[in-house]
CSV table of C-alpha atoms in Angstrom, one decimal:
chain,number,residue,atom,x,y,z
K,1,UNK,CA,91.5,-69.3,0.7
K,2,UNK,CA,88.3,-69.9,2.7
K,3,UNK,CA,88.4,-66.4,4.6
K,4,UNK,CA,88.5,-65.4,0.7
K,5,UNK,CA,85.2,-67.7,-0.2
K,6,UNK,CA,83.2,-66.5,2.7
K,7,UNK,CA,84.0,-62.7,2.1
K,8,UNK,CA,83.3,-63.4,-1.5
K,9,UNK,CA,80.1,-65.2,-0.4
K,10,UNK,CA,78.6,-62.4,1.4
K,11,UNK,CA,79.5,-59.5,-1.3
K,12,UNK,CA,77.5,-61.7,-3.4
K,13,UNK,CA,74.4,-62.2,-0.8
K,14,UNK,CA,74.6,-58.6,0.1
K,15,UNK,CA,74.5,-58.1,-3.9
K,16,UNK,CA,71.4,-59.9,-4.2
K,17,UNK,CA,69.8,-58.6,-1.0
K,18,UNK,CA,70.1,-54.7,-2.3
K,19,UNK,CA,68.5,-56.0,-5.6
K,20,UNK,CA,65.8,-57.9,-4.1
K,21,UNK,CA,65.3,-54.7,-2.1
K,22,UNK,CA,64.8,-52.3,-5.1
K,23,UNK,CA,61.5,-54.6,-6.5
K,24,UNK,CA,60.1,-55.2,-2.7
K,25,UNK,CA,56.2,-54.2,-4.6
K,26,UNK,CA,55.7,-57.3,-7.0
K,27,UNK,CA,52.6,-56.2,-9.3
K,28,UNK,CA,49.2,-57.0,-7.5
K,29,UNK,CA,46.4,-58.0,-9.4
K,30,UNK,CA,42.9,-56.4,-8.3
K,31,UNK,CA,44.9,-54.5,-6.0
K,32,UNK,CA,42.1,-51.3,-5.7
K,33,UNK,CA,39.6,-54.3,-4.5
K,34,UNK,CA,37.9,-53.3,-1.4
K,35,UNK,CA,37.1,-49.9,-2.5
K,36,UNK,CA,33.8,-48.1,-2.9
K,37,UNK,CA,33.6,-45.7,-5.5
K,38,UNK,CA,30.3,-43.4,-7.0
K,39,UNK,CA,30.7,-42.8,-10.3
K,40,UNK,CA,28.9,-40.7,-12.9
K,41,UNK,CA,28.9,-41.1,-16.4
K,42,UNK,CA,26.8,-37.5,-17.0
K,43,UNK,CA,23.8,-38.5,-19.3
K,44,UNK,CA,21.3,-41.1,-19.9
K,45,UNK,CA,21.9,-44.9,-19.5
K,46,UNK,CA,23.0,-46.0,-23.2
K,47,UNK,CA,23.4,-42.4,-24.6
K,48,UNK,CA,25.9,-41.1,-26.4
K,49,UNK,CA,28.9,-40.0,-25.0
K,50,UNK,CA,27.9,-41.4,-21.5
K,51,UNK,CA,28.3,-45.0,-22.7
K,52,UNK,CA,31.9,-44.6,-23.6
K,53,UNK,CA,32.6,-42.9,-20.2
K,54,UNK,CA,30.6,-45.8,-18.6
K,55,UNK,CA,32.9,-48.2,-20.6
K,56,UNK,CA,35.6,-46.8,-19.7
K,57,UNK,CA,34.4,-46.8,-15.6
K,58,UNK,CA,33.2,-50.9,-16.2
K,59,UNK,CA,36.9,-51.8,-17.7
K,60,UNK,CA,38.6,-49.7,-15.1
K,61,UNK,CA,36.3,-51.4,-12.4
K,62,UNK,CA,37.1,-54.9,-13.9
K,63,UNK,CA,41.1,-54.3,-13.6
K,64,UNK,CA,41.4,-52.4,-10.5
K,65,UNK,CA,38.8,-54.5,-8.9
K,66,UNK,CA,36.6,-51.7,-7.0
K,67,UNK,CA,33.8,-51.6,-6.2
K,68,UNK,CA,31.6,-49.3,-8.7
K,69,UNK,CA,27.9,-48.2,-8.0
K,70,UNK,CA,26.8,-45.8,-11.2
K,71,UNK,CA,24.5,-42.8,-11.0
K,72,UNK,CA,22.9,-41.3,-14.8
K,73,UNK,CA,21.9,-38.3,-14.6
K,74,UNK,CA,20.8,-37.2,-18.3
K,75,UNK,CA,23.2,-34.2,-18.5
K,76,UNK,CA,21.2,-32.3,-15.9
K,77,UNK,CA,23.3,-30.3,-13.2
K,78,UNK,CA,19.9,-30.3,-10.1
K,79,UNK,CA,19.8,-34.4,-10.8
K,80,UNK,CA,23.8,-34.5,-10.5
K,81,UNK,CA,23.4,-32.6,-7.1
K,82,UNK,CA,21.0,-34.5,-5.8
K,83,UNK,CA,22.6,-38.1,-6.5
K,84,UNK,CA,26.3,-36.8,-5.2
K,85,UNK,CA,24.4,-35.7,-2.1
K,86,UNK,CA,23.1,-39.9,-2.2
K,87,UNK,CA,26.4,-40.6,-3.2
K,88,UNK,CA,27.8,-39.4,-0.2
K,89,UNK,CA,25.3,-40.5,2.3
K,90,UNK,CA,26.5,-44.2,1.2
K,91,UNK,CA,29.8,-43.3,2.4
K,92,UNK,CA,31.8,-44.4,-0.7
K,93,UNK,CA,35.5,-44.1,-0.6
K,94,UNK,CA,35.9,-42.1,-3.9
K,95,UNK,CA,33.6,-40.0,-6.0
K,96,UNK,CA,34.1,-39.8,-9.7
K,97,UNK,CA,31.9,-37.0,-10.8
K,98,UNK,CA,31.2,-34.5,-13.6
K,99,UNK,CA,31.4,-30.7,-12.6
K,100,UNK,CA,28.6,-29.4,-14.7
K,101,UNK,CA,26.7,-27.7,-11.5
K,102,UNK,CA,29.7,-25.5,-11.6
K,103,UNK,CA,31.9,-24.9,-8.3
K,104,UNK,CA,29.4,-22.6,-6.4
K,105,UNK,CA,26.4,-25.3,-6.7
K,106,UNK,CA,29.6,-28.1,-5.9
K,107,UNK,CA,32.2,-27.0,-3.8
K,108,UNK,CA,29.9,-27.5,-0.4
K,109,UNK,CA,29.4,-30.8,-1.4
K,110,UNK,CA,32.9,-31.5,-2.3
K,111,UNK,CA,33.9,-29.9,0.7
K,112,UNK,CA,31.8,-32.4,3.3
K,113,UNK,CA,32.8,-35.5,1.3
K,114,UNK,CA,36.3,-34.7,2.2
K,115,UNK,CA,35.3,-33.6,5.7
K,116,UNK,CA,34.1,-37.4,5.7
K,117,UNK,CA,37.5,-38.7,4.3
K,118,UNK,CA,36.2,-39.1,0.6
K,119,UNK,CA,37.9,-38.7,-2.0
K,120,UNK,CA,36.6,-36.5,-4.7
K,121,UNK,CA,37.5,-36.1,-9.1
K,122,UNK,CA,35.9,-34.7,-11.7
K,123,UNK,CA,35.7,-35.9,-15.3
K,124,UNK,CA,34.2,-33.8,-18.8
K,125,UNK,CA,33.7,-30.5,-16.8
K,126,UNK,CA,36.1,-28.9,-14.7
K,127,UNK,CA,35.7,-27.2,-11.1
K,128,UNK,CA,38.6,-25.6,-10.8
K,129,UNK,CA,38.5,-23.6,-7.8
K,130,UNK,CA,37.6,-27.2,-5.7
K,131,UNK,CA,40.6,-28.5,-7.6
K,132,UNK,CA,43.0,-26.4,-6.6
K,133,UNK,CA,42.1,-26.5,-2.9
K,134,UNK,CA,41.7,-30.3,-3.0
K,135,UNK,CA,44.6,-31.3,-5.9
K,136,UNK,CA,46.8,-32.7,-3.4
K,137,UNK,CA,44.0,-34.4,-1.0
K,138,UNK,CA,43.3,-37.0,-5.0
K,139,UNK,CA,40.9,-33.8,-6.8
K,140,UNK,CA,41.8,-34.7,-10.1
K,141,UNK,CA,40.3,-33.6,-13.9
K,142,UNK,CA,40.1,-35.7,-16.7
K,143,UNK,CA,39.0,-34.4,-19.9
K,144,UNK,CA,39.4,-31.4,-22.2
K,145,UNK,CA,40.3,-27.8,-21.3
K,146,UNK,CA,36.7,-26.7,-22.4
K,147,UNK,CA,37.6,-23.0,-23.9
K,148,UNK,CA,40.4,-23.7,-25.3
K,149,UNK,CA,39.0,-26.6,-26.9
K,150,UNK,CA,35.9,-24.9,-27.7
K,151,UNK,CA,38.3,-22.6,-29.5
K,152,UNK,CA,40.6,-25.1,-31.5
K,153,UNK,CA,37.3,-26.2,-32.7
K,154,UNK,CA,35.4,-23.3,-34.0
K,155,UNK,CA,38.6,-21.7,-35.6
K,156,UNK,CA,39.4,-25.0,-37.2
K,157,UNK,CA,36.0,-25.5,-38.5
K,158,UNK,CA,36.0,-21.2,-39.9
K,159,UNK,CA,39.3,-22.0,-41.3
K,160,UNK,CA,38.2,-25.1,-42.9
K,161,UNK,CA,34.6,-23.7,-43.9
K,162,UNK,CA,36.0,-20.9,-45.8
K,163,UNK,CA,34.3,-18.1,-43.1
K,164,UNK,CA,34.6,-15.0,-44.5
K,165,UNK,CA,33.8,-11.3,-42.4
K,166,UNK,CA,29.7,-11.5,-42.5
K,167,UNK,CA,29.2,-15.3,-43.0
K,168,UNK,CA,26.5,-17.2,-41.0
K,169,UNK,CA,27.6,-19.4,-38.8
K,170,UNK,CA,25.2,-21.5,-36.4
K,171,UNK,CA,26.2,-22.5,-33.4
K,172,UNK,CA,24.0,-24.9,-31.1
K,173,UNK,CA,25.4,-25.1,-27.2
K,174,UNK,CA,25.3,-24.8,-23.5
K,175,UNK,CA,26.8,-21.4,-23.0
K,176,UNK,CA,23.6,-20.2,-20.4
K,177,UNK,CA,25.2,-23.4,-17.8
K,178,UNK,CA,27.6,-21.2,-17.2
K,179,UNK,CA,30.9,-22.5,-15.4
K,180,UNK,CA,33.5,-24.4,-17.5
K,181,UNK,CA,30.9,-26.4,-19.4
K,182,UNK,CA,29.4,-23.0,-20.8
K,183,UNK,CA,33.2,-21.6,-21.6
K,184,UNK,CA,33.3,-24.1,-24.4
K,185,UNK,CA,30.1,-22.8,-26.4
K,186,UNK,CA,31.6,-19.5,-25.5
K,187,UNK,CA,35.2,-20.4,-26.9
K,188,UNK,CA,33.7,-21.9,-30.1
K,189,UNK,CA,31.5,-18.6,-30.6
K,190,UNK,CA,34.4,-16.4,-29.8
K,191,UNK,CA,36.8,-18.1,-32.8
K,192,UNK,CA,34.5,-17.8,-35.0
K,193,UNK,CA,33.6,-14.1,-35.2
K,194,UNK,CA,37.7,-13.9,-34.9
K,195,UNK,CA,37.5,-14.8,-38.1
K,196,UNK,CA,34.6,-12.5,-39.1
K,197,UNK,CA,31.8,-14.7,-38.8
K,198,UNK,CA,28.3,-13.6,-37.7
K,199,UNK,CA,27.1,-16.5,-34.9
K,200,UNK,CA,23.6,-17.4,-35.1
K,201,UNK,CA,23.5,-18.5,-31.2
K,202,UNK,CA,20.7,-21.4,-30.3
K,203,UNK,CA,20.7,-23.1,-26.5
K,204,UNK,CA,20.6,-26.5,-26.3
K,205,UNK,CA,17.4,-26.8,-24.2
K,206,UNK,CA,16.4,-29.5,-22.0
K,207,UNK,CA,14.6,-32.2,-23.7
K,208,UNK,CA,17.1,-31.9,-26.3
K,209,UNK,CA,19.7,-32.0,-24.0
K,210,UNK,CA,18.6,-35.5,-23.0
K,211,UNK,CA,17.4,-36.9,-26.4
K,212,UNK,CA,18.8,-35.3,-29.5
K,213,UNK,CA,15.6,-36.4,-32.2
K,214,UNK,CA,13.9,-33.3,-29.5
K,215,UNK,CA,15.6,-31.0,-31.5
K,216,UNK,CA,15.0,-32.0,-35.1
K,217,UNK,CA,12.2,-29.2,-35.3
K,218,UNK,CA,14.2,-26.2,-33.8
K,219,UNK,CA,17.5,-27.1,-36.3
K,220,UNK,CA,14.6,-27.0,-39.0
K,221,UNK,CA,13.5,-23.9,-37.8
K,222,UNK,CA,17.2,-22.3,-37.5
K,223,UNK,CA,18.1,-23.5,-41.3
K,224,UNK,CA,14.7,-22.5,-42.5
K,225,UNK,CA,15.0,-18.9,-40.9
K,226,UNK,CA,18.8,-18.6,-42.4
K,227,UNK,CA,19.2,-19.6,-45.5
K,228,UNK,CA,22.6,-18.1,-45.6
K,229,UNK,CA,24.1,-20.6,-43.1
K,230,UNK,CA,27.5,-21.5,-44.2
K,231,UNK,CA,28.6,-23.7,-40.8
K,232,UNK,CA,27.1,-25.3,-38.1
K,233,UNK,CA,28.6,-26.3,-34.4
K,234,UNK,CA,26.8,-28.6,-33.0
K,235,UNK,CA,28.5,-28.3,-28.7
K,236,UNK,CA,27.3,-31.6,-27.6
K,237,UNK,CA,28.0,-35.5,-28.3
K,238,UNK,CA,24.7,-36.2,-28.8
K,239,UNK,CA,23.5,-33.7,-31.4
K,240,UNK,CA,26.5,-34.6,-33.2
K,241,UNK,CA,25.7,-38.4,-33.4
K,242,UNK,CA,22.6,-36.5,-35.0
K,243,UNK,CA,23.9,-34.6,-37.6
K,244,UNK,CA,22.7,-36.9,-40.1
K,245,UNK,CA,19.0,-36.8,-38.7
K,246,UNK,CA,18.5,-33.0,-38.9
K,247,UNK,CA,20.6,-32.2,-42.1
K,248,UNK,CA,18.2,-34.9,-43.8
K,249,UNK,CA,15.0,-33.0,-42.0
K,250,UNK,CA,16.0,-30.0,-43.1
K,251,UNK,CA,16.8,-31.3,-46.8
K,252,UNK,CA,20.2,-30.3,-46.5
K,253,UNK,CA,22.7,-32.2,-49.1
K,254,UNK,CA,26.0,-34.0,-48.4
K,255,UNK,CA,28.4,-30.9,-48.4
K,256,UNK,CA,25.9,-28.2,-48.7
K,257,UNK,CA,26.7,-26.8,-45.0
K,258,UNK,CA,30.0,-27.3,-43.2
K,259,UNK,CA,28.9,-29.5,-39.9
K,260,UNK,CA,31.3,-29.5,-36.6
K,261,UNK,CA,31.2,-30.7,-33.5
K,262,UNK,CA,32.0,-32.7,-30.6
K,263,UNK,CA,32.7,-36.5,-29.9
K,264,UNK,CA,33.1,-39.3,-31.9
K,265,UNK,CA,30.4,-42.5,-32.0
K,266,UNK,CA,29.2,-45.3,-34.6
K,267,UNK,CA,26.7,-42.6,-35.8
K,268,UNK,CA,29.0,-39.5,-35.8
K,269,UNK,CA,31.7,-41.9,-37.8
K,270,UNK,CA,28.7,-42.9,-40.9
K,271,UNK,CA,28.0,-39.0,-41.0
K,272,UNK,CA,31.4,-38.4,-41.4
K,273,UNK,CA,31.4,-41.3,-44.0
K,274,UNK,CA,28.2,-40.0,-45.3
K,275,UNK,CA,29.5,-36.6,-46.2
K,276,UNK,CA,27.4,-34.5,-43.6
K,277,UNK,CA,29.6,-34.2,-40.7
K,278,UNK,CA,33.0,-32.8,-41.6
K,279,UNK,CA,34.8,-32.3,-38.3
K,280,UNK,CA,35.0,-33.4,-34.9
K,281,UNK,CA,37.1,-33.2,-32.0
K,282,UNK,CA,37.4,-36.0,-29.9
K,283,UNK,CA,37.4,-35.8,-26.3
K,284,UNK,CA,38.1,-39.5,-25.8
K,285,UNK,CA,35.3,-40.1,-23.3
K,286,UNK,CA,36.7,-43.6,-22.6
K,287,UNK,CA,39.4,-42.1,-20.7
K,288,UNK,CA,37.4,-40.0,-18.7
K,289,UNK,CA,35.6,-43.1,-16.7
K,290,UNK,CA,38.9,-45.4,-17.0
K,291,UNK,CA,41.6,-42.5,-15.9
K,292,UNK,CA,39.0,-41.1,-12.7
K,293,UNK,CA,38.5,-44.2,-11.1
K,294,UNK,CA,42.3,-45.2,-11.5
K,295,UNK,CA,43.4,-41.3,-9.7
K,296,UNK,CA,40.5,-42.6,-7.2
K,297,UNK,CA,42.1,-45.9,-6.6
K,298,UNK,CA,45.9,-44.7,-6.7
K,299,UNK,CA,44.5,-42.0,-4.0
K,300,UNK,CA,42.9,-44.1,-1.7
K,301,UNK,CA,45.5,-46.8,-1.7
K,302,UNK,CA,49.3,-45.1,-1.9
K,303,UNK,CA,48.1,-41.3,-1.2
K,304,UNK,CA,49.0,-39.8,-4.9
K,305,UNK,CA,47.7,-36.5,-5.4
K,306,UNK,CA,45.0,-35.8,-8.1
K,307,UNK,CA,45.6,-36.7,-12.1
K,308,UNK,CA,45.1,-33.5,-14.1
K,309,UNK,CA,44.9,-35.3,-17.9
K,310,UNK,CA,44.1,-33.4,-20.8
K,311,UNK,CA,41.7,-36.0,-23.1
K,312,UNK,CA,41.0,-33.7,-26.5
K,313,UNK,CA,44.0,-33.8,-28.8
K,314,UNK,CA,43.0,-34.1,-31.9
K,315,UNK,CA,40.3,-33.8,-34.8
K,316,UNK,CA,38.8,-36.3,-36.9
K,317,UNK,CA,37.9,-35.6,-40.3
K,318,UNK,CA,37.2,-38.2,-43.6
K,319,UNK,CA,41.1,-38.3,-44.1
K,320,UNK,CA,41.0,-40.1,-40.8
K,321,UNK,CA,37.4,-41.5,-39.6
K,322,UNK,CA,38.6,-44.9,-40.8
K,323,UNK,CA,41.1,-45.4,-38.4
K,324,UNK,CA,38.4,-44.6,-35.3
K,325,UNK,CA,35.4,-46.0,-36.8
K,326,UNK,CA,36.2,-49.6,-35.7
K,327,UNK,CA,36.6,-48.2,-32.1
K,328,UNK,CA,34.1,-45.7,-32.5
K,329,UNK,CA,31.7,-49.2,-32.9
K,330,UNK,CA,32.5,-50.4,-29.7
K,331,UNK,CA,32.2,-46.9,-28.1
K,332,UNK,CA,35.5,-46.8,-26.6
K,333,UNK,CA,36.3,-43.9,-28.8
């Protein structure tokens, strides 16, 4: 009867030993703490767009525990190059970045951070060709596939606009970058003479790609010249926060023209309210500072290969703006 207790007694320890075994990693608080990371949230300190990225870098910074130094860089490629080559002169562990210089301005850069044992991720704008060489080293994306979401959004906006073989269609973007960032200009301009439209093309120049009220006078202009203008696609956060601003300036009624663009914020949400803006697509910028420095953090620490996340799946429209606008206040959507 004993020889039976003790062999029953160690079945049971032996029991308890392979279950303690298969939760050996208890769930560590702060457990990225330690780490340096670079981050950029893309435009101007406060602006549109960039502050829910930067949100979504602070919260991620607050739960991992890294720590996060933060480079603006108003949406301009040469000021992103020249802060990732400060960036990596610091010797961070992990560089969150947005690949708006493109891969052939990039890719030596990304190329000696990795040399140096950083890790590199991109967030917003794709570099493909440095992600596929670097995927498994922690080269991550996070964000929208820009063409194809350039695409969704310019055939949903013809489709819901009524565009008809001949109708005007303005579309304000970034095609002359080039790279991924110009493909989505290019994939919004290419749905929308699929479906017969005639694309009056304007490029988002500089001041205006830094401070939207820049480009009250050259929307004017645009409207003024083209009177026919059924839809306009606005192919940047920012100008769509100011859809209100220039349809007003160019004494443009609630409804008249068929607005689209990209983003969601407080101001995009009362245009929508308003009846100016009647489309977006949101990109969920939030998720493109919180999901780069986890990939960084889950890289560094445990080796995981890069996160490839796909941000922009769906559209608001007034059926649903009420649902967002709440969050879209506290610019975490």
């Amino acid at each position: 009867m004993r020889n039976l207790m003790l062999r029953a007694t160690g079945v049971a320890l032996l029991v308890c030993g392979a279950a303690s075994s298969a939760y050996a990693t208890d769930p560590t608080a702060k457990w990225c703490q330690g780490v340096k990371i670079a981050a950029f949230p893309g435009g101007p300190q406060g602006g549109v767009f960039a502050n829910n990225v930067y949100n979504g870098y602070r919260q991620a910074e607050l739960d991992l525990g890294p720590s996060v130094t933060y480079y603006f860089s108003n949406w301009d490629p040469n000021t992103m190059l020249n802060q990732l080559q400060q960036a990596i002169a610091t010797k961070v562990d992990g560089i969150a970045f947005m690949g708006h210089p493109g891969d052939d301005a990039t890719d030596p850069q990304i190329d000696k951070a990795f040399a140096q044992g950083i890790i590199f991720t991109t967030a917003n704008t794709a570099l493909p060709k440095a992600q596929a060489k670097y995927g498994p080293e922690g080269m991550g994306y996070v964000g929208a596939p820009n063409h194809a979401a350039g695409y969704a959004l310019g055939a949903e906006a013809a489709k819901r606009a009524g565009i008809k073989s001949g109708d005007e269609a303005f579309v304000w973007g970034l095609k002359g970058q080039g790279g991924d960032r110009g493909s989505r200009t290019v994939g919004v301009i290419e749905a929308i003479e699929k479906a017969g439209g005639k694309v009056i093309y304007q490029e988002i120049d500089k001041a205006t790609d830094a401070d939207p009220n820049a480009g009250t006078a050259t929307f004017v202009g645009v409207m003024k010249a083209n009177p026919g203008i059924k839809l306009v696609v606005t192919d940047h956060g920012a100008l769509t926060a100011n859809v209100g601003v220039y349809a007003r300036a160019a004494s443009l009624k609630p409804g008249q023209v068929f607005f689209a663009g990209f983003d969601m914020s407080p101001n995009t949400a009362k245009a929508i309210k308003d009846g100016y803006q009647d489309l977006v697509i949101d990109q969920q910028p939030y998720l493109q500072g919180y999901l780069p420095i986890l990939n960084l953090c889950l890289t560094k620490k445990y080796g995981f290969s890069g996160l490839d996340v796909n941000t922009a799946g769906a559209f608001v429209d007034p059926k649903n703006v009420d649902a967002v606008a709440p969050l879209a206040a506290k610019e975490i959507r």
